[in-house]
Amino acid sequence: MKSYITDRFQTVVLYDKFSNKLVSEWKCIKHGVPHGSVLGPLLFLVYINDLPRTIDDFANSVLFADDTSIIITNTDGQEFKQTIDIVIQETNDWFLSNLLTVNYNKTQFLQFFARKQNKIPIQIITSDSILNNINSTKFLGLTLDSMLSWREILQP
């Protein structure tokens, strides 16, 4: 196992618009597992397996491969916003302490509500990023929309 995750090096190769090859210097990889490897997904899950425990008191989490979904429920708008702030802070702290970063460009926010219920106006800002508020998403192959109508809603 040690030889699988130690003494690995990587370089980055890019081609510019004129097909000129740009190559970075070789650097030792200090964290992570080889991308695309057979054991990679399993080791990643073992690595992040304790993430849900950091937010269990405030939210439910669903881990699937390298996707993490966090589910927060509350009918009180103020408590809902406070819980989101706590969960974001706890999650960010966990990622920092485990030498990981969140890709906020891929992070989205979806609020579910009933037809007779008003959507709680909220904007989630973290690490100088505003989370994209979406109306529908694919979750484990199912399209979920904000009103749980099972129809895909076009994004604004």
mmCIF file with all atom_site columns, C-alpha atoms in Angstrom:
data_model
loop_
_atom_site.group_PDB
_atom_site.id
_atom_site.type_symbol
_atom_site.label_atom_id
_atom_site.label_alt_id
_atom_site.label_comp_id
_atom_site.label_asym_id
_atom_site.label_entity_id
_atom_site.label_seq_id
_atom_site.pdbx_PDB_ins_code
_atom_site.Cartn_x
_atom_site.Cartn_y
_atom_site.Cartn_z
_atom_site.occupancy
_atom_site.B_iso_or_equiv
_atom_site.pdbx_formal_charge
_atom_site.auth_seq_id
_atom_site.auth_comp_id
_atom_site.auth_asym_id
_atom_site.auth_atom_id
_atom_site.pdbx_PDB_model_num
ATOM 1   C CA . MET A 1 1   ? 0.000   0.000  0.000   1.00 0.00 ? 1   MET A CA 1
ATOM 2   C CA . LYS A 1 2   ? 2.815   2.400  0.862   1.00 0.00 ? 2   LYS A CA 1
ATOM 3   C CA . SER A 1 3   ? 4.301   2.192  -2.631  1.00 0.00 ? 3   SER A CA 1
ATOM 4   C CA . TYR A 1 4   ? 0.839   2.928  -4.069  1.00 0.00 ? 4   TYR A CA 1
ATOM 5   C CA . ILE A 1 5   ? 0.564   6.369  -2.459  1.00 0.00 ? 5   ILE A CA 1
ATOM 6   C CA . THR A 1 6   ? 4.160   7.526  -1.942  1.00 0.00 ? 6   THR A CA 1
ATOM 7   C CA . ASP A 1 7   ? 7.003   8.676  -4.173  1.00 0.00 ? 7   ASP A CA 1
ATOM 8   C CA . ARG A 1 8   ? 4.686   9.754  -6.990  1.00 0.00 ? 8   ARG A CA 1
ATOM 9   C CA . PHE A 1 9   ? 5.386   12.717 -9.251  1.00 0.00 ? 9   PHE A CA 1
ATOM 10  C CA . GLN A 1 10  ? 3.301   14.639 -11.732 1.00 0.00 ? 10  GLN A CA 1
ATOM 11  C CA . THR A 1 11  ? 3.680   17.249 -14.420 1.00 0.00 ? 11  THR A CA 1
ATOM 12  C CA . VAL A 1 12  ? 1.135   19.276 -16.340 1.00 0.00 ? 12  VAL A CA 1
ATOM 13  C CA . VAL A 1 13  ? 1.189   19.406 -20.140 1.00 0.00 ? 13  VAL A CA 1
ATOM 14  C CA . LEU A 1 14  ? -0.814  22.101 -21.926 1.00 0.00 ? 14  LEU A CA 1
ATOM 15  C CA . TYR A 1 15  ? -1.091  23.150 -25.537 1.00 0.00 ? 15  TYR A CA 1
ATOM 16  C CA . ASP A 1 16  ? -1.736  26.793 -26.362 1.00 0.00 ? 16  ASP A CA 1
ATOM 17  C CA . LYS A 1 17  ? -3.891  27.969 -29.280 1.00 0.00 ? 17  LYS A CA 1
ATOM 18  C CA . PHE A 1 18  ? -0.892  27.593 -31.627 1.00 0.00 ? 18  PHE A CA 1
ATOM 19  C CA . SER A 1 19  ? -0.333  23.941 -30.569 1.00 0.00 ? 19  SER A CA 1
ATOM 20  C CA . ASN A 1 20  ? 2.825   24.888 -28.688 1.00 0.00 ? 20  ASN A CA 1
ATOM 21  C CA . LYS A 1 21  ? 3.489   22.408 -25.920 1.00 0.00 ? 21  LYS A CA 1
ATOM 22  C CA . LEU A 1 22  ? 3.898   23.880 -22.429 1.00 0.00 ? 22  LEU A CA 1
ATOM 23  C CA . VAL A 1 23  ? 5.229   21.555 -19.715 1.00 0.00 ? 23  VAL A CA 1
ATOM 24  C CA . SER A 1 24  ? 5.516   22.266 -15.992 1.00 0.00 ? 24  SER A CA 1
ATOM 25  C CA . GLU A 1 25  ? 8.327   20.927 -13.853 1.00 0.00 ? 25  GLU A CA 1
ATOM 26  C CA . TRP A 1 26  ? 7.889   17.546 -12.173 1.00 0.00 ? 26  TRP A CA 1
ATOM 27  C CA . LYS A 1 27  ? 6.611   17.870 -8.595  1.00 0.00 ? 27  LYS A CA 1
ATOM 28  C CA . CYS A 1 28  ? 6.226   15.277 -5.866  1.00 0.00 ? 28  CYS A CA 1
ATOM 29  C CA . ILE A 1 29  ? 2.584   14.531 -4.985  1.00 0.00 ? 29  ILE A CA 1
ATOM 30  C CA . LYS A 1 30  ? 2.182   14.720 -1.217  1.00 0.00 ? 30  LYS A CA 1
ATOM 31  C CA . HIS A 1 31  ? -1.570  14.057 -0.917  1.00 0.00 ? 31  HIS A CA 1
ATOM 32  C CA . GLY A 1 32  ? -4.222  11.991 -2.650  1.00 0.00 ? 32  GLY A CA 1
ATOM 33  C CA . VAL A 1 33  ? -4.340  8.798  -4.672  1.00 0.00 ? 33  VAL A CA 1
ATOM 34  C CA . PRO A 1 34  ? -3.691  8.202  -8.372  1.00 0.00 ? 34  PRO A CA 1
ATOM 35  C CA . HIS A 1 35  ? -6.578  9.536  -10.440 1.00 0.00 ? 35  HIS A CA 1
ATOM 36  C CA . GLY A 1 36  ? -8.368  6.831  -12.421 1.00 0.00 ? 36  GLY A CA 1
ATOM 37  C CA . SER A 1 37  ? -6.941  4.011  -10.352 1.00 0.00 ? 37  SER A CA 1
ATOM 38  C CA . VAL A 1 38  ? -8.990  1.001  -9.271  1.00 0.00 ? 38  VAL A CA 1
ATOM 39  C CA . LEU A 1 39  ? -8.493  1.710  -5.566  1.00 0.00 ? 39  LEU A CA 1
ATOM 40  C CA . GLY A 1 40  ? -8.891  5.498  -5.901  1.00 0.00 ? 40  GLY A CA 1
ATOM 41  C CA . PRO A 1 41  ? -12.672 5.714  -5.293  1.00 0.00 ? 41  PRO A CA 1
ATOM 42  C CA . LEU A 1 42  ? -12.527 3.337  -2.312  1.00 0.00 ? 42  LEU A CA 1
ATOM 43  C CA . LEU A 1 43  ? -9.615  5.170  -0.707  1.00 0.00 ? 43  LEU A CA 1
ATOM 44  C CA . PHE A 1 44  ? -11.324 8.508  -1.330  1.00 0.00 ? 44  PHE A CA 1
ATOM 45  C CA . LEU A 1 45  ? -14.469 7.270  0.458   1.00 0.00 ? 45  LEU A CA 1
ATOM 46  C CA . VAL A 1 46  ? -12.387 6.001  3.380   1.00 0.00 ? 46  VAL A CA 1
ATOM 47  C CA . TYR A 1 47  ? -10.653 9.393  3.491   1.00 0.00 ? 47  TYR A CA 1
ATOM 48  C CA . ILE A 1 48  ? -13.861 11.456 3.614   1.00 0.00 ? 48  ILE A CA 1
ATOM 49  C CA . ASN A 1 49  ? -15.960 8.960  5.570   1.00 0.00 ? 49  ASN A CA 1
ATOM 50  C CA . ASP A 1 50  ? -15.915 11.102 8.729   1.00 0.00 ? 50  ASP A CA 1
ATOM 51  C CA . LEU A 1 51  ? -17.139 14.281 6.979   1.00 0.00 ? 51  LEU A CA 1
ATOM 52  C CA . PRO A 1 52  ? -20.825 13.556 7.756   1.00 0.00 ? 52  PRO A CA 1
ATOM 53  C CA . ARG A 1 53  ? -20.074 13.333 11.497  1.00 0.00 ? 53  ARG A CA 1
ATOM 54  C CA . THR A 1 54  ? -18.958 16.962 11.546  1.00 0.00 ? 54  THR A CA 1
ATOM 55  C CA . ILE A 1 55  ? -22.423 18.156 10.502  1.00 0.00 ? 55  ILE A CA 1
ATOM 56  C CA . ASP A 1 56  ? -24.707 15.362 11.813  1.00 0.00 ? 56  ASP A CA 1
ATOM 57  C CA . ASP A 1 57  ? -26.245 17.667 14.439  1.00 0.00 ? 57  ASP A CA 1
ATOM 58  C CA . PHE A 1 58  ? -27.354 20.137 11.762  1.00 0.00 ? 58  PHE A CA 1
ATOM 59  C CA . ALA A 1 59  ? -27.853 18.301 8.469   1.00 0.00 ? 59  ALA A CA 1
ATOM 60  C CA . ASN A 1 60  ? -27.947 14.967 6.672   1.00 0.00 ? 60  ASN A CA 1
ATOM 61  C CA . SER A 1 61  ? -25.292 14.154 4.127   1.00 0.00 ? 61  SER A CA 1
ATOM 62  C CA . VAL A 1 62  ? -25.176 11.744 1.220   1.00 0.00 ? 62  VAL A CA 1
ATOM 63  C CA . LEU A 1 63  ? -21.793 10.581 -0.068  1.00 0.00 ? 63  LEU A CA 1
ATOM 64  C CA . PHE A 1 64  ? -21.582 8.879  -3.445  1.00 0.00 ? 64  PHE A CA 1
ATOM 65  C CA . ALA A 1 65  ? -18.194 8.398  -5.107  1.00 0.00 ? 65  ALA A CA 1
ATOM 66  C CA . ASP A 1 66  ? -16.733 11.934 -5.161  1.00 0.00 ? 66  ASP A CA 1
ATOM 67  C CA . ASP A 1 67  ? -20.093 13.720 -4.858  1.00 0.00 ? 67  ASP A CA 1
ATOM 68  C CA . THR A 1 68  ? -21.371 14.994 -1.542  1.00 0.00 ? 68  THR A CA 1
ATOM 69  C CA . SER A 1 69  ? -24.912 16.252 -0.989  1.00 0.00 ? 69  SER A CA 1
ATOM 70  C CA . ILE A 1 70  ? -25.898 18.026 2.206   1.00 0.00 ? 70  ILE A CA 1
ATOM 71  C CA . ILE A 1 71  ? -29.576 18.137 3.131   1.00 0.00 ? 71  ILE A CA 1
ATOM 72  C CA . ILE A 1 72  ? -30.833 20.775 5.551   1.00 0.00 ? 72  ILE A CA 1
ATOM 73  C CA . THR A 1 73  ? -34.479 20.868 6.629   1.00 0.00 ? 73  THR A CA 1
ATOM 74  C CA . ASN A 1 74  ? -36.251 23.621 8.523   1.00 0.00 ? 74  ASN A CA 1
ATOM 75  C CA . THR A 1 75  ? -39.501 25.514 8.007   1.00 0.00 ? 75  THR A CA 1
ATOM 76  C CA . ASP A 1 76  ? -38.312 28.583 9.930   1.00 0.00 ? 76  ASP A CA 1
ATOM 77  C CA . GLY A 1 77  ? -36.483 30.876 7.517   1.00 0.00 ? 77  GLY A CA 1
ATOM 78  C CA . GLN A 1 78  ? -34.147 32.415 10.100  1.00 0.00 ? 78  GLN A CA 1
ATOM 79  C CA . GLU A 1 79  ? -33.156 29.057 11.608  1.00 0.00 ? 79  GLU A CA 1
ATOM 80  C CA . PHE A 1 80  ? -32.704 27.662 8.096   1.00 0.00 ? 80  PHE A CA 1
ATOM 81  C CA . LYS A 1 81  ? -30.237 30.429 7.209   1.00 0.00 ? 81  LYS A CA 1
ATOM 82  C CA . GLN A 1 82  ? -28.365 30.012 10.515  1.00 0.00 ? 82  GLN A CA 1
ATOM 83  C CA . THR A 1 83  ? -28.081 26.258 9.976   1.00 0.00 ? 83  THR A CA 1
ATOM 84  C CA . ILE A 1 84  ? -26.719 26.800 6.470   1.00 0.00 ? 84  ILE A CA 1
ATOM 85  C CA . ASP A 1 85  ? -24.053 29.143 7.851   1.00 0.00 ? 85  ASP A CA 1
ATOM 86  C CA . ILE A 1 86  ? -23.062 26.608 10.527  1.00 0.00 ? 86  ILE A CA 1
ATOM 87  C CA . VAL A 1 87  ? -22.921 23.709 8.054   1.00 0.00 ? 87  VAL A CA 1
ATOM 88  C CA . ILE A 1 88  ? -20.860 25.707 5.547   1.00 0.00 ? 88  ILE A CA 1
ATOM 89  C CA . GLN A 1 89  ? -18.410 26.735 8.287   1.00 0.00 ? 89  GLN A CA 1
ATOM 90  C CA . GLU A 1 90  ? -18.108 23.204 9.716   1.00 0.00 ? 90  GLU A CA 1
ATOM 91  C CA . THR A 1 91  ? -17.669 21.732 6.230   1.00 0.00 ? 91  THR A CA 1
ATOM 92  C CA . ASN A 1 92  ? -15.020 24.309 5.284   1.00 0.00 ? 92  ASN A CA 1
ATOM 93  C CA . ASP A 1 93  ? -13.175 23.643 8.565   1.00 0.00 ? 93  ASP A CA 1
ATOM 94  C CA . TRP A 1 94  ? -13.227 19.885 7.905   1.00 0.00 ? 94  TRP A CA 1
ATOM 95  C CA . PHE A 1 95  ? -11.907 20.342 4.366   1.00 0.00 ? 95  PHE A CA 1
ATOM 96  C CA . LEU A 1 96  ? -9.101  22.650 5.551   1.00 0.00 ? 96  LEU A CA 1
ATOM 97  C CA . SER A 1 97  ? -8.046  20.294 8.344   1.00 0.00 ? 97  SER A CA 1
ATOM 98  C CA . ASN A 1 98  ? -7.947  17.393 5.851   1.00 0.00 ? 98  ASN A CA 1
ATOM 99  C CA . LEU A 1 99  ? -5.910  19.306 3.243   1.00 0.00 ? 99  LEU A CA 1
ATOM 100 C CA . LEU A 1 100 ? -8.791  19.378 0.755   1.00 0.00 ? 100 LEU A CA 1
ATOM 101 C CA . THR A 1 101 ? -10.602 22.219 -0.985  1.00 0.00 ? 101 THR A CA 1
ATOM 102 C CA . VAL A 1 102 ? -14.178 22.628 -2.137  1.00 0.00 ? 102 VAL A CA 1
ATOM 103 C CA . ASN A 1 103 ? -14.671 23.447 -5.794  1.00 0.00 ? 103 ASN A CA 1
ATOM 104 C CA . TYR A 1 104 ? -17.304 26.166 -5.406  1.00 0.00 ? 104 TYR A CA 1
ATOM 105 C CA . ASN A 1 105 ? -17.671 26.425 -9.184  1.00 0.00 ? 105 ASN A CA 1
ATOM 106 C CA . LYS A 1 106 ? -19.258 22.962 -9.036  1.00 0.00 ? 106 LYS A CA 1
ATOM 107 C CA . THR A 1 107 ? -21.184 23.549 -5.800  1.00 0.00 ? 107 THR A CA 1
ATOM 108 C CA . GLN A 1 108 ? -24.902 24.246 -6.146  1.00 0.00 ? 108 GLN A CA 1
ATOM 109 C CA . PHE A 1 109 ? -27.825 25.034 -3.879  1.00 0.00 ? 109 PHE A CA 1
ATOM 110 C CA . LEU A 1 110 ? -31.367 23.753 -4.413  1.00 0.00 ? 110 LEU A CA 1
ATOM 111 C CA . GLN A 1 111 ? -34.252 24.700 -2.142  1.00 0.00 ? 111 GLN A CA 1
ATOM 112 C CA . PHE A 1 112 ? -37.321 22.429 -2.057  1.00 0.00 ? 112 PHE A CA 1
ATOM 113 C CA . PHE A 1 113 ? -40.720 23.870 -1.212  1.00 0.00 ? 113 PHE A CA 1
ATOM 114 C CA . ALA A 1 114 ? -44.422 23.098 -1.669  1.00 0.00 ? 114 ALA A CA 1
ATOM 115 C CA . ARG A 1 115 ? -46.662 25.031 -4.057  1.00 0.00 ? 115 ARG A CA 1
ATOM 116 C CA . LYS A 1 116 ? -48.391 26.867 -1.199  1.00 0.00 ? 116 LYS A CA 1
ATOM 117 C CA . GLN A 1 117 ? -45.124 27.489 0.608   1.00 0.00 ? 117 GLN A CA 1
ATOM 118 C CA . ASN A 1 118 ? -42.984 30.522 -0.118  1.00 0.00 ? 118 ASN A CA 1
ATOM 119 C CA . LYS A 1 119 ? -39.391 30.039 -1.153  1.00 0.00 ? 119 LYS A CA 1
ATOM 120 C CA . ILE A 1 120 ? -37.076 31.456 1.487   1.00 0.00 ? 120 ILE A CA 1
ATOM 121 C CA . PRO A 1 121 ? -35.004 34.206 -0.121  1.00 0.00 ? 121 PRO A CA 1
ATOM 122 C CA . ILE A 1 122 ? -31.417 33.262 0.502   1.00 0.00 ? 122 ILE A CA 1
ATOM 123 C CA . GLN A 1 123 ? -28.004 33.785 -1.025  1.00 0.00 ? 123 GLN A CA 1
ATOM 124 C CA . ILE A 1 124 ? -25.172 31.545 0.144   1.00 0.00 ? 124 ILE A CA 1
ATOM 125 C CA . ILE A 1 125 ? -21.754 33.181 0.094   1.00 0.00 ? 125 ILE A CA 1
ATOM 126 C CA . THR A 1 126 ? -18.648 31.291 1.136   1.00 0.00 ? 126 THR A CA 1
ATOM 127 C CA . SER A 1 127 ? -14.947 31.700 0.479   1.00 0.00 ? 127 SER A CA 1
ATOM 128 C CA . ASP A 1 128 ? -15.648 34.721 -1.721  1.00 0.00 ? 128 ASP A CA 1
ATOM 129 C CA . SER A 1 129 ? -17.982 32.608 -3.880  1.00 0.00 ? 129 SER A CA 1
ATOM 130 C CA . ILE A 1 130 ? -21.739 32.768 -4.318  1.00 0.00 ? 130 ILE A CA 1
ATOM 131 C CA . LEU A 1 131 ? -23.305 29.344 -4.609  1.00 0.00 ? 131 LEU A CA 1
ATOM 132 C CA . ASN A 1 132 ? -25.352 28.868 -7.744  1.00 0.00 ? 132 ASN A CA 1
ATOM 133 C CA . ASN A 1 133 ? -29.054 28.672 -6.743  1.00 0.00 ? 133 ASN A CA 1
ATOM 134 C CA . ILE A 1 134 ? -30.621 26.154 -9.134  1.00 0.00 ? 134 ILE A CA 1
ATOM 135 C CA . ASN A 1 135 ? -34.200 25.000 -9.798  1.00 0.00 ? 135 ASN A CA 1
ATOM 136 C CA . SER A 1 136 ? -33.428 21.369 -10.641 1.00 0.00 ? 136 SER A CA 1
ATOM 137 C CA . THR A 1 137 ? -30.587 18.889 -10.499 1.00 0.00 ? 137 THR A CA 1
ATOM 138 C CA . LYS A 1 138 ? -29.682 15.317 -11.333 1.00 0.00 ? 138 LYS A CA 1
ATOM 139 C CA . PHE A 1 139 ? -29.263 13.247 -8.185  1.00 0.00 ? 139 PHE A CA 1
ATOM 140 C CA . LEU A 1 140 ? -28.158 9.630  -8.650  1.00 0.00 ? 140 LEU A CA 1
ATOM 141 C CA . GLY A 1 141 ? -29.742 9.620  -12.100 1.00 0.00 ? 141 GLY A CA 1
ATOM 142 C CA . LEU A 1 142 ? -33.048 11.255 -11.066 1.00 0.00 ? 142 LEU A CA 1
ATOM 143 C CA . THR A 1 143 ? -33.988 14.803 -11.978 1.00 0.00 ? 143 THR A CA 1
ATOM 144 C CA . LEU A 1 144 ? -35.226 16.612 -8.868  1.00 0.00 ? 144 LEU A CA 1
ATOM 145 C CA . ASP A 1 145 ? -36.838 20.026 -9.101  1.00 0.00 ? 145 ASP A CA 1
ATOM 146 C CA . SER A 1 146 ? -37.561 22.578 -6.383  1.00 0.00 ? 146 SER A CA 1
ATOM 147 C CA . MET A 1 147 ? -41.255 21.649 -6.194  1.00 0.00 ? 147 MET A CA 1
ATOM 148 C CA . LEU A 1 148 ? -40.690 17.888 -6.480  1.00 0.00 ? 148 LEU A CA 1
ATOM 149 C CA . SER A 1 149 ? -42.913 17.726 -9.547  1.00 0.00 ? 149 SER A CA 1
ATOM 150 C CA . TRP A 1 150 ? -40.454 15.301 -11.236 1.00 0.00 ? 150 TRP A CA 1
ATOM 151 C CA . ARG A 1 151 ? -40.228 17.633 -14.247 1.00 0.00 ? 151 ARG A CA 1
ATOM 152 C CA . GLU A 1 152 ? -37.058 19.380 -15.190 1.00 0.00 ? 152 GLU A CA 1
ATOM 153 C CA . ILE A 1 153 ? -37.335 23.137 -14.770 1.00 0.00 ? 153 ILE A CA 1
ATOM 154 C CA . LEU A 1 154 ? -35.290 25.294 -17.109 1.00 0.00 ? 154 LEU A CA 1
ATOM 155 C CA . GLN A 1 155 ? -32.668 27.324 -15.281 1.00 0.00 ? 155 GLN A CA 1
ATOM 156 C CA . PRO A 1 156 ? -33.091 31.127 -15.397 1.00 0.00 ? 156 PRO A CA 1
#
